[in-house]
Coordinates of C-alpha atoms in Angstrom, one line a residue:
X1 CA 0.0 0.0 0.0
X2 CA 0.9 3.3 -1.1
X3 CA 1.9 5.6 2.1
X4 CA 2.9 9.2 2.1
X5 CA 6.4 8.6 3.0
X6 CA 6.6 6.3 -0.3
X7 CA 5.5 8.6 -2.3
X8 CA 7.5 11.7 -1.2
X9 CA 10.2 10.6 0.9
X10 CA 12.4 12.3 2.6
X11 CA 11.8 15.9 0.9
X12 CA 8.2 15.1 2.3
X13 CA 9.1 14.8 5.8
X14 CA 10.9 17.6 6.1
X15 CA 8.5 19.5 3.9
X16 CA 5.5 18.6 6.6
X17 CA 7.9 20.0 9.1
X18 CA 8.4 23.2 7.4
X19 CA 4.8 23.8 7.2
X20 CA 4.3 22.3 10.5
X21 CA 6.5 25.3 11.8
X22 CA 3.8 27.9 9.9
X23 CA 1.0 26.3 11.1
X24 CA 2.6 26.6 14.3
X25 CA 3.0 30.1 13.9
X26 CA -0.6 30.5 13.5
X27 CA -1.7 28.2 16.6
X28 CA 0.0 30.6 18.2
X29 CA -2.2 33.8 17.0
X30 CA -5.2 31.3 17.9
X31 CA -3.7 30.6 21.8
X32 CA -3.5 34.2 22.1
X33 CA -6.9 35.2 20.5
X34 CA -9.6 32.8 21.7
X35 CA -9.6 32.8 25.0
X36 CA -9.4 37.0 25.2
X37 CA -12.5 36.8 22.7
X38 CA -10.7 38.3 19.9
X39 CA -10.7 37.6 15.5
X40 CA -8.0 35.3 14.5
X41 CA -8.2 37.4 11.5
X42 CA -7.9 41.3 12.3
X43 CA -5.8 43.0 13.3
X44 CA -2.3 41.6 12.1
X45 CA 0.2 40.2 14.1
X46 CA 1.6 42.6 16.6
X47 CA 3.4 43.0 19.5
X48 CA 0.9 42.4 22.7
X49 CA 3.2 45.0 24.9
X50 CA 3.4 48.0 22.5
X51 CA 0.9 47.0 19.7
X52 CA 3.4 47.9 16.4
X53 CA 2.7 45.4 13.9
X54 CA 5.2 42.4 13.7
X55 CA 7.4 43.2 10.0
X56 CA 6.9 39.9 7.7
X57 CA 10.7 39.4 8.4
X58 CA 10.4 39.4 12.4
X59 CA 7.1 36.8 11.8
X60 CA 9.5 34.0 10.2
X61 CA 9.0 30.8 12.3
X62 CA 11.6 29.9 15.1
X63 CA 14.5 31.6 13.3
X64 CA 13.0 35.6 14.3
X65 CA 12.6 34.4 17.4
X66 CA 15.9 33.5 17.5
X67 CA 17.1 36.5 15.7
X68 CA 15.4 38.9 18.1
X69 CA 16.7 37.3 21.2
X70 CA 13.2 36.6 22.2
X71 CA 12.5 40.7 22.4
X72 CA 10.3 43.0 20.6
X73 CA 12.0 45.4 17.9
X74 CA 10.5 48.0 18.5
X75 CA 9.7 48.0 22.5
X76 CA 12.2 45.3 23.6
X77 CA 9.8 43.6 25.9
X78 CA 10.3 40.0 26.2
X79 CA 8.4 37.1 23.8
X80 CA 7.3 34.3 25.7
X81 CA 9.1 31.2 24.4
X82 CA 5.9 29.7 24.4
X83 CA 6.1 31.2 20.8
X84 CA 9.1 28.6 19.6
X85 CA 7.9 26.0 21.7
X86 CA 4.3 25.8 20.2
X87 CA 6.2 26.4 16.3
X88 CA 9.2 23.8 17.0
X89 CA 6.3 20.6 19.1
X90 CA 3.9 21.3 15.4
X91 CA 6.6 21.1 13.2
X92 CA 8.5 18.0 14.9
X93 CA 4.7 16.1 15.2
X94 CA 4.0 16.9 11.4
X95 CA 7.1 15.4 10.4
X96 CA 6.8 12.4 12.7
X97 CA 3.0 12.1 11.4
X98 CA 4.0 12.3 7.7
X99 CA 6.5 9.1 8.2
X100 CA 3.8 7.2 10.4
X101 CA 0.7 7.8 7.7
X102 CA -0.7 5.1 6.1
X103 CA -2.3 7.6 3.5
X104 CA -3.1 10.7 2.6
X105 CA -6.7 10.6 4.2
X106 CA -4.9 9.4 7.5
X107 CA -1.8 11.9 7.2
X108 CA -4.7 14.8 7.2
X109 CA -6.3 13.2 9.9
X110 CA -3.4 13.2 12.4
X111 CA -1.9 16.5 11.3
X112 CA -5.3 18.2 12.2
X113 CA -6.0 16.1 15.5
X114 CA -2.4 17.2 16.4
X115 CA -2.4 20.9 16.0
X116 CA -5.7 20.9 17.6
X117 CA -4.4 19.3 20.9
X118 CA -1.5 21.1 21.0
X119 CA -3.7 24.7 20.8
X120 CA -5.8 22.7 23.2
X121 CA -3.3 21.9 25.8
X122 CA -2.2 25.6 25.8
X123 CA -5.4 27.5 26.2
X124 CA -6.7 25.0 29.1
X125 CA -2.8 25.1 30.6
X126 CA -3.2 29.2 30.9
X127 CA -6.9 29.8 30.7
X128 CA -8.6 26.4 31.9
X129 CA -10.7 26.7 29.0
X130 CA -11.3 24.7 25.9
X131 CA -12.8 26.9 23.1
X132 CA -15.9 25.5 20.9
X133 CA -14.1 27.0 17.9
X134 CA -11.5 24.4 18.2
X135 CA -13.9 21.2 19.5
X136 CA -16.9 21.6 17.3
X137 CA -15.3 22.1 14.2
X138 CA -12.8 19.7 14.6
X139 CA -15.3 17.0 16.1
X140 CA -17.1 17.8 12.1
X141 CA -13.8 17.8 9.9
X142 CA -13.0 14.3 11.7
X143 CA -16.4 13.0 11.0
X144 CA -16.1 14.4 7.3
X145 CA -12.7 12.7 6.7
X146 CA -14.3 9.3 7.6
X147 CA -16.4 10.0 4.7
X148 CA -12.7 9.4 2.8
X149 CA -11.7 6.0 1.7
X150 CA -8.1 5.4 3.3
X151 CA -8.9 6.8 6.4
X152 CA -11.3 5.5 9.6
X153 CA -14.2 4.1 8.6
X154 CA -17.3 6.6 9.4
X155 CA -19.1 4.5 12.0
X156 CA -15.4 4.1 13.7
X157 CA -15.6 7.6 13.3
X158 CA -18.9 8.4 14.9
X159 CA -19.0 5.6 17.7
X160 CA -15.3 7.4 18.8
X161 CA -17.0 10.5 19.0
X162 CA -20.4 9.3 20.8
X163 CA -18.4 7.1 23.5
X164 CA -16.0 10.2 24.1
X165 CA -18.1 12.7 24.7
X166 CA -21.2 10.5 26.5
X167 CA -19.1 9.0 28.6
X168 CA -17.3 11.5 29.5
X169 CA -20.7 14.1 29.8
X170 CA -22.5 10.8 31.9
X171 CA -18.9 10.8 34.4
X172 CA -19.3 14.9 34.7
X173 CA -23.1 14.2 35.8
X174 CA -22.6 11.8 38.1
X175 CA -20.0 13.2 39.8
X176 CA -22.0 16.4 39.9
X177 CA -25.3 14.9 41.4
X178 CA -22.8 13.0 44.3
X179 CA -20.6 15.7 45.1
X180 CA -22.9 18.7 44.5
X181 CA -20.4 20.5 42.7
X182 CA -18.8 20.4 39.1
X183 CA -16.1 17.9 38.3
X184 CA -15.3 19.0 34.8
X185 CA -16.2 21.7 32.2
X186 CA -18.3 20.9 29.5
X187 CA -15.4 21.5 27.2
X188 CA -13.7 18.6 28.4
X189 CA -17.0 16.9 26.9
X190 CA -16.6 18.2 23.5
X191 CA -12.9 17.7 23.4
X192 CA -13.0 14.2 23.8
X193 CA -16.0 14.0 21.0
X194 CA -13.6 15.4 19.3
X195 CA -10.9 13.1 20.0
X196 CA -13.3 10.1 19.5
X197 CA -14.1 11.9 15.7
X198 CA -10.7 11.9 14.9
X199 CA -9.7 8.1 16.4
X200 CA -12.5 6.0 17.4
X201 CA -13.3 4.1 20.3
X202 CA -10.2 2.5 21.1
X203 CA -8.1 5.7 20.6
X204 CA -11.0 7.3 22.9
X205 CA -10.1 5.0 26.0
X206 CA -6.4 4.5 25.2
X207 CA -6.5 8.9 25.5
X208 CA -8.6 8.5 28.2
X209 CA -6.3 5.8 29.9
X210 CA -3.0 7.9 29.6
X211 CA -4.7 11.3 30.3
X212 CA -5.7 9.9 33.7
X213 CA -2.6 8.5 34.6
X214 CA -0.9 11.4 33.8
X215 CA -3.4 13.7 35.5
X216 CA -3.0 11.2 38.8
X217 CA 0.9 11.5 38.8
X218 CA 0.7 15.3 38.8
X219 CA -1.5 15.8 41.2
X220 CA 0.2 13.4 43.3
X221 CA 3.7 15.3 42.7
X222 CA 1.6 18.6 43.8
X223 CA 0.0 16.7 46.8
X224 CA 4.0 15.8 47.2
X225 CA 5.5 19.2 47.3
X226 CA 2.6 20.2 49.3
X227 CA 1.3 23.1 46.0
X228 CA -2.3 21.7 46.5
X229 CA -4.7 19.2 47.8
X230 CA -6.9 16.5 47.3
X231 CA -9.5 19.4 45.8
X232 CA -7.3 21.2 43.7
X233 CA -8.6 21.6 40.4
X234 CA -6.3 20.5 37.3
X235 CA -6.8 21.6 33.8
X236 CA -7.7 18.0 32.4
X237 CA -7.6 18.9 28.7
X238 CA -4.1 19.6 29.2
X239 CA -4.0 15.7 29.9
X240 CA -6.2 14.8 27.2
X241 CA -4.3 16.8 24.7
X242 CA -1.3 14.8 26.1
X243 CA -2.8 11.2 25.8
X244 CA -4.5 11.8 22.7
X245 CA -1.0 12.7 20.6
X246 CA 0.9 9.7 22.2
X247 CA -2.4 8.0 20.7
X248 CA -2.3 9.0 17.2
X249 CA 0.7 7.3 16.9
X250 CA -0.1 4.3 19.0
X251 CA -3.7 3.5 19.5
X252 CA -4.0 1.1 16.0
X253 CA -0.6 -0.6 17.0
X254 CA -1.5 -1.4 20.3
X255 CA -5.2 -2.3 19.1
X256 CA -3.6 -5.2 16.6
X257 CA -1.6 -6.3 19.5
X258 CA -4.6 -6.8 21.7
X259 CA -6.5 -8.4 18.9
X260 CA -3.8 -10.9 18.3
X261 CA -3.6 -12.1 22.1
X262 CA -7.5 -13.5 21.1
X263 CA -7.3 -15.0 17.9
X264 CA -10.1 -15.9 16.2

């Protein structure tokens, strides 16, 4: 079978990467945006301290940020390196994602589910908020793409996307009606919908699986070094966003391992 990497080779890897760095660029403008309620679109890029629009040759992935010593031109004051660090995770996951795709259909699957988690995982880290703009378009483009032959099947598709986001809205409302108060946002909900769209039922629980571990051994570090306590509230997309890009790569491998312990 035909994959990406066969087609393109090694120019193709490192061509995903390079655009991986410009979509990067842009998940950035959207971490920034969404969550203060602002257009993606208008104004231009500019500098958050001063407000002078960012020159075309300051806005060059990575390498301005590098260049500018992680300052503003015109104002000096610092750029996160949050910046580089969102650019540098898409680019290195498009490149990894274009040599693990079995197709086309599946290479625009991943790439998508990818840069969504990683804007994801940013907004909830700063914000605790997960923005429909991101879930409920995403959970629709995943379901479209089923519609694809070389991808997930559509029913794969839509049971990944019902058993994320009802079990995870049916956890919410139990917890809710036991403990009287709210366990999780609704966005965590429509994130894992989204999740389920984009990998079906087994990627749902395997993201599930490793978003809770992780999620258990940080709060226990924090219990640990005494920074919260057994009521502290943790942004759980950040571990969703977490589980479900070790799952893009791993969920189908580790479901045709499990298959094979029960043969048929």
């Amino acid at each position: 079978m035909s994959t990406p990497f066969t087609e393109l080779g090694a120019f193709g890897a490192v061509a995903a990467g390079l655009v991986g760095l410009v979509v990067g660029s842009f998940l950035n403008v959207l971490i920034h945006r969404l969550p203060r309620g602002e257009s993606v679109a208008v104004p231009a890029s500019h500098c958050p301290a001063c407000g002078a629009a960012i020159r075309a040759y300051d806005n060059v992935p990575l390498i301005s940020w590098i260049l500018l010593r992680g300052r503003c031109r015109d104002c000096q004051a610092g750029i996160s390196a949050r910046y580089p660090a969102i650019e540098l995770a898409n680019g290195a996951l498009w490149s990894l994602a274009f040599l693990r795709a079995g197709s086309f259909v599946e290479l625009a699957e991943m790439l998508l589910l990818l840069s969504s988690c990683i804007a994801l995982l940013a907004i909830d880290a700063e914000f605790q908020l997960l923005p429909d703009a991101i879930t409920l378009p995403g959970t629709a483009i995943g379901l479209a793409l089923a519609a694809f032959p070389g991808g997930r099947s559509f029913l794969s598709a839509l049971l990944g996307a019902a058993i994320g986001a009802g079990a995870l809205w049916l956890v919410r409302f139990v917890y809710e009606k036991l403990q009287g108060v709210e366990g999780m946002g609704l966005g965590d909900v429509k994130m894992l919908g989204m999740v389920g769209a984009f990998l079906g039922p087994w990627g749902v629980l395997l993201t599930v699986l490793l978003g809770s571990v992780a999620g258990s051994v940080i709060g226990l570090a924090m219990l640990a070094i005494r920074r919260g306590d057994m009521k502290t509230r943790l942004p759980f997309g950040v571990f969703l966003a977490l589980g479900a890009m070790v799952s893009v790569f791993l969920a189908d491998d580790l479901w045709e391992r499990y298959r094979a312990l029960w043969p048929s």
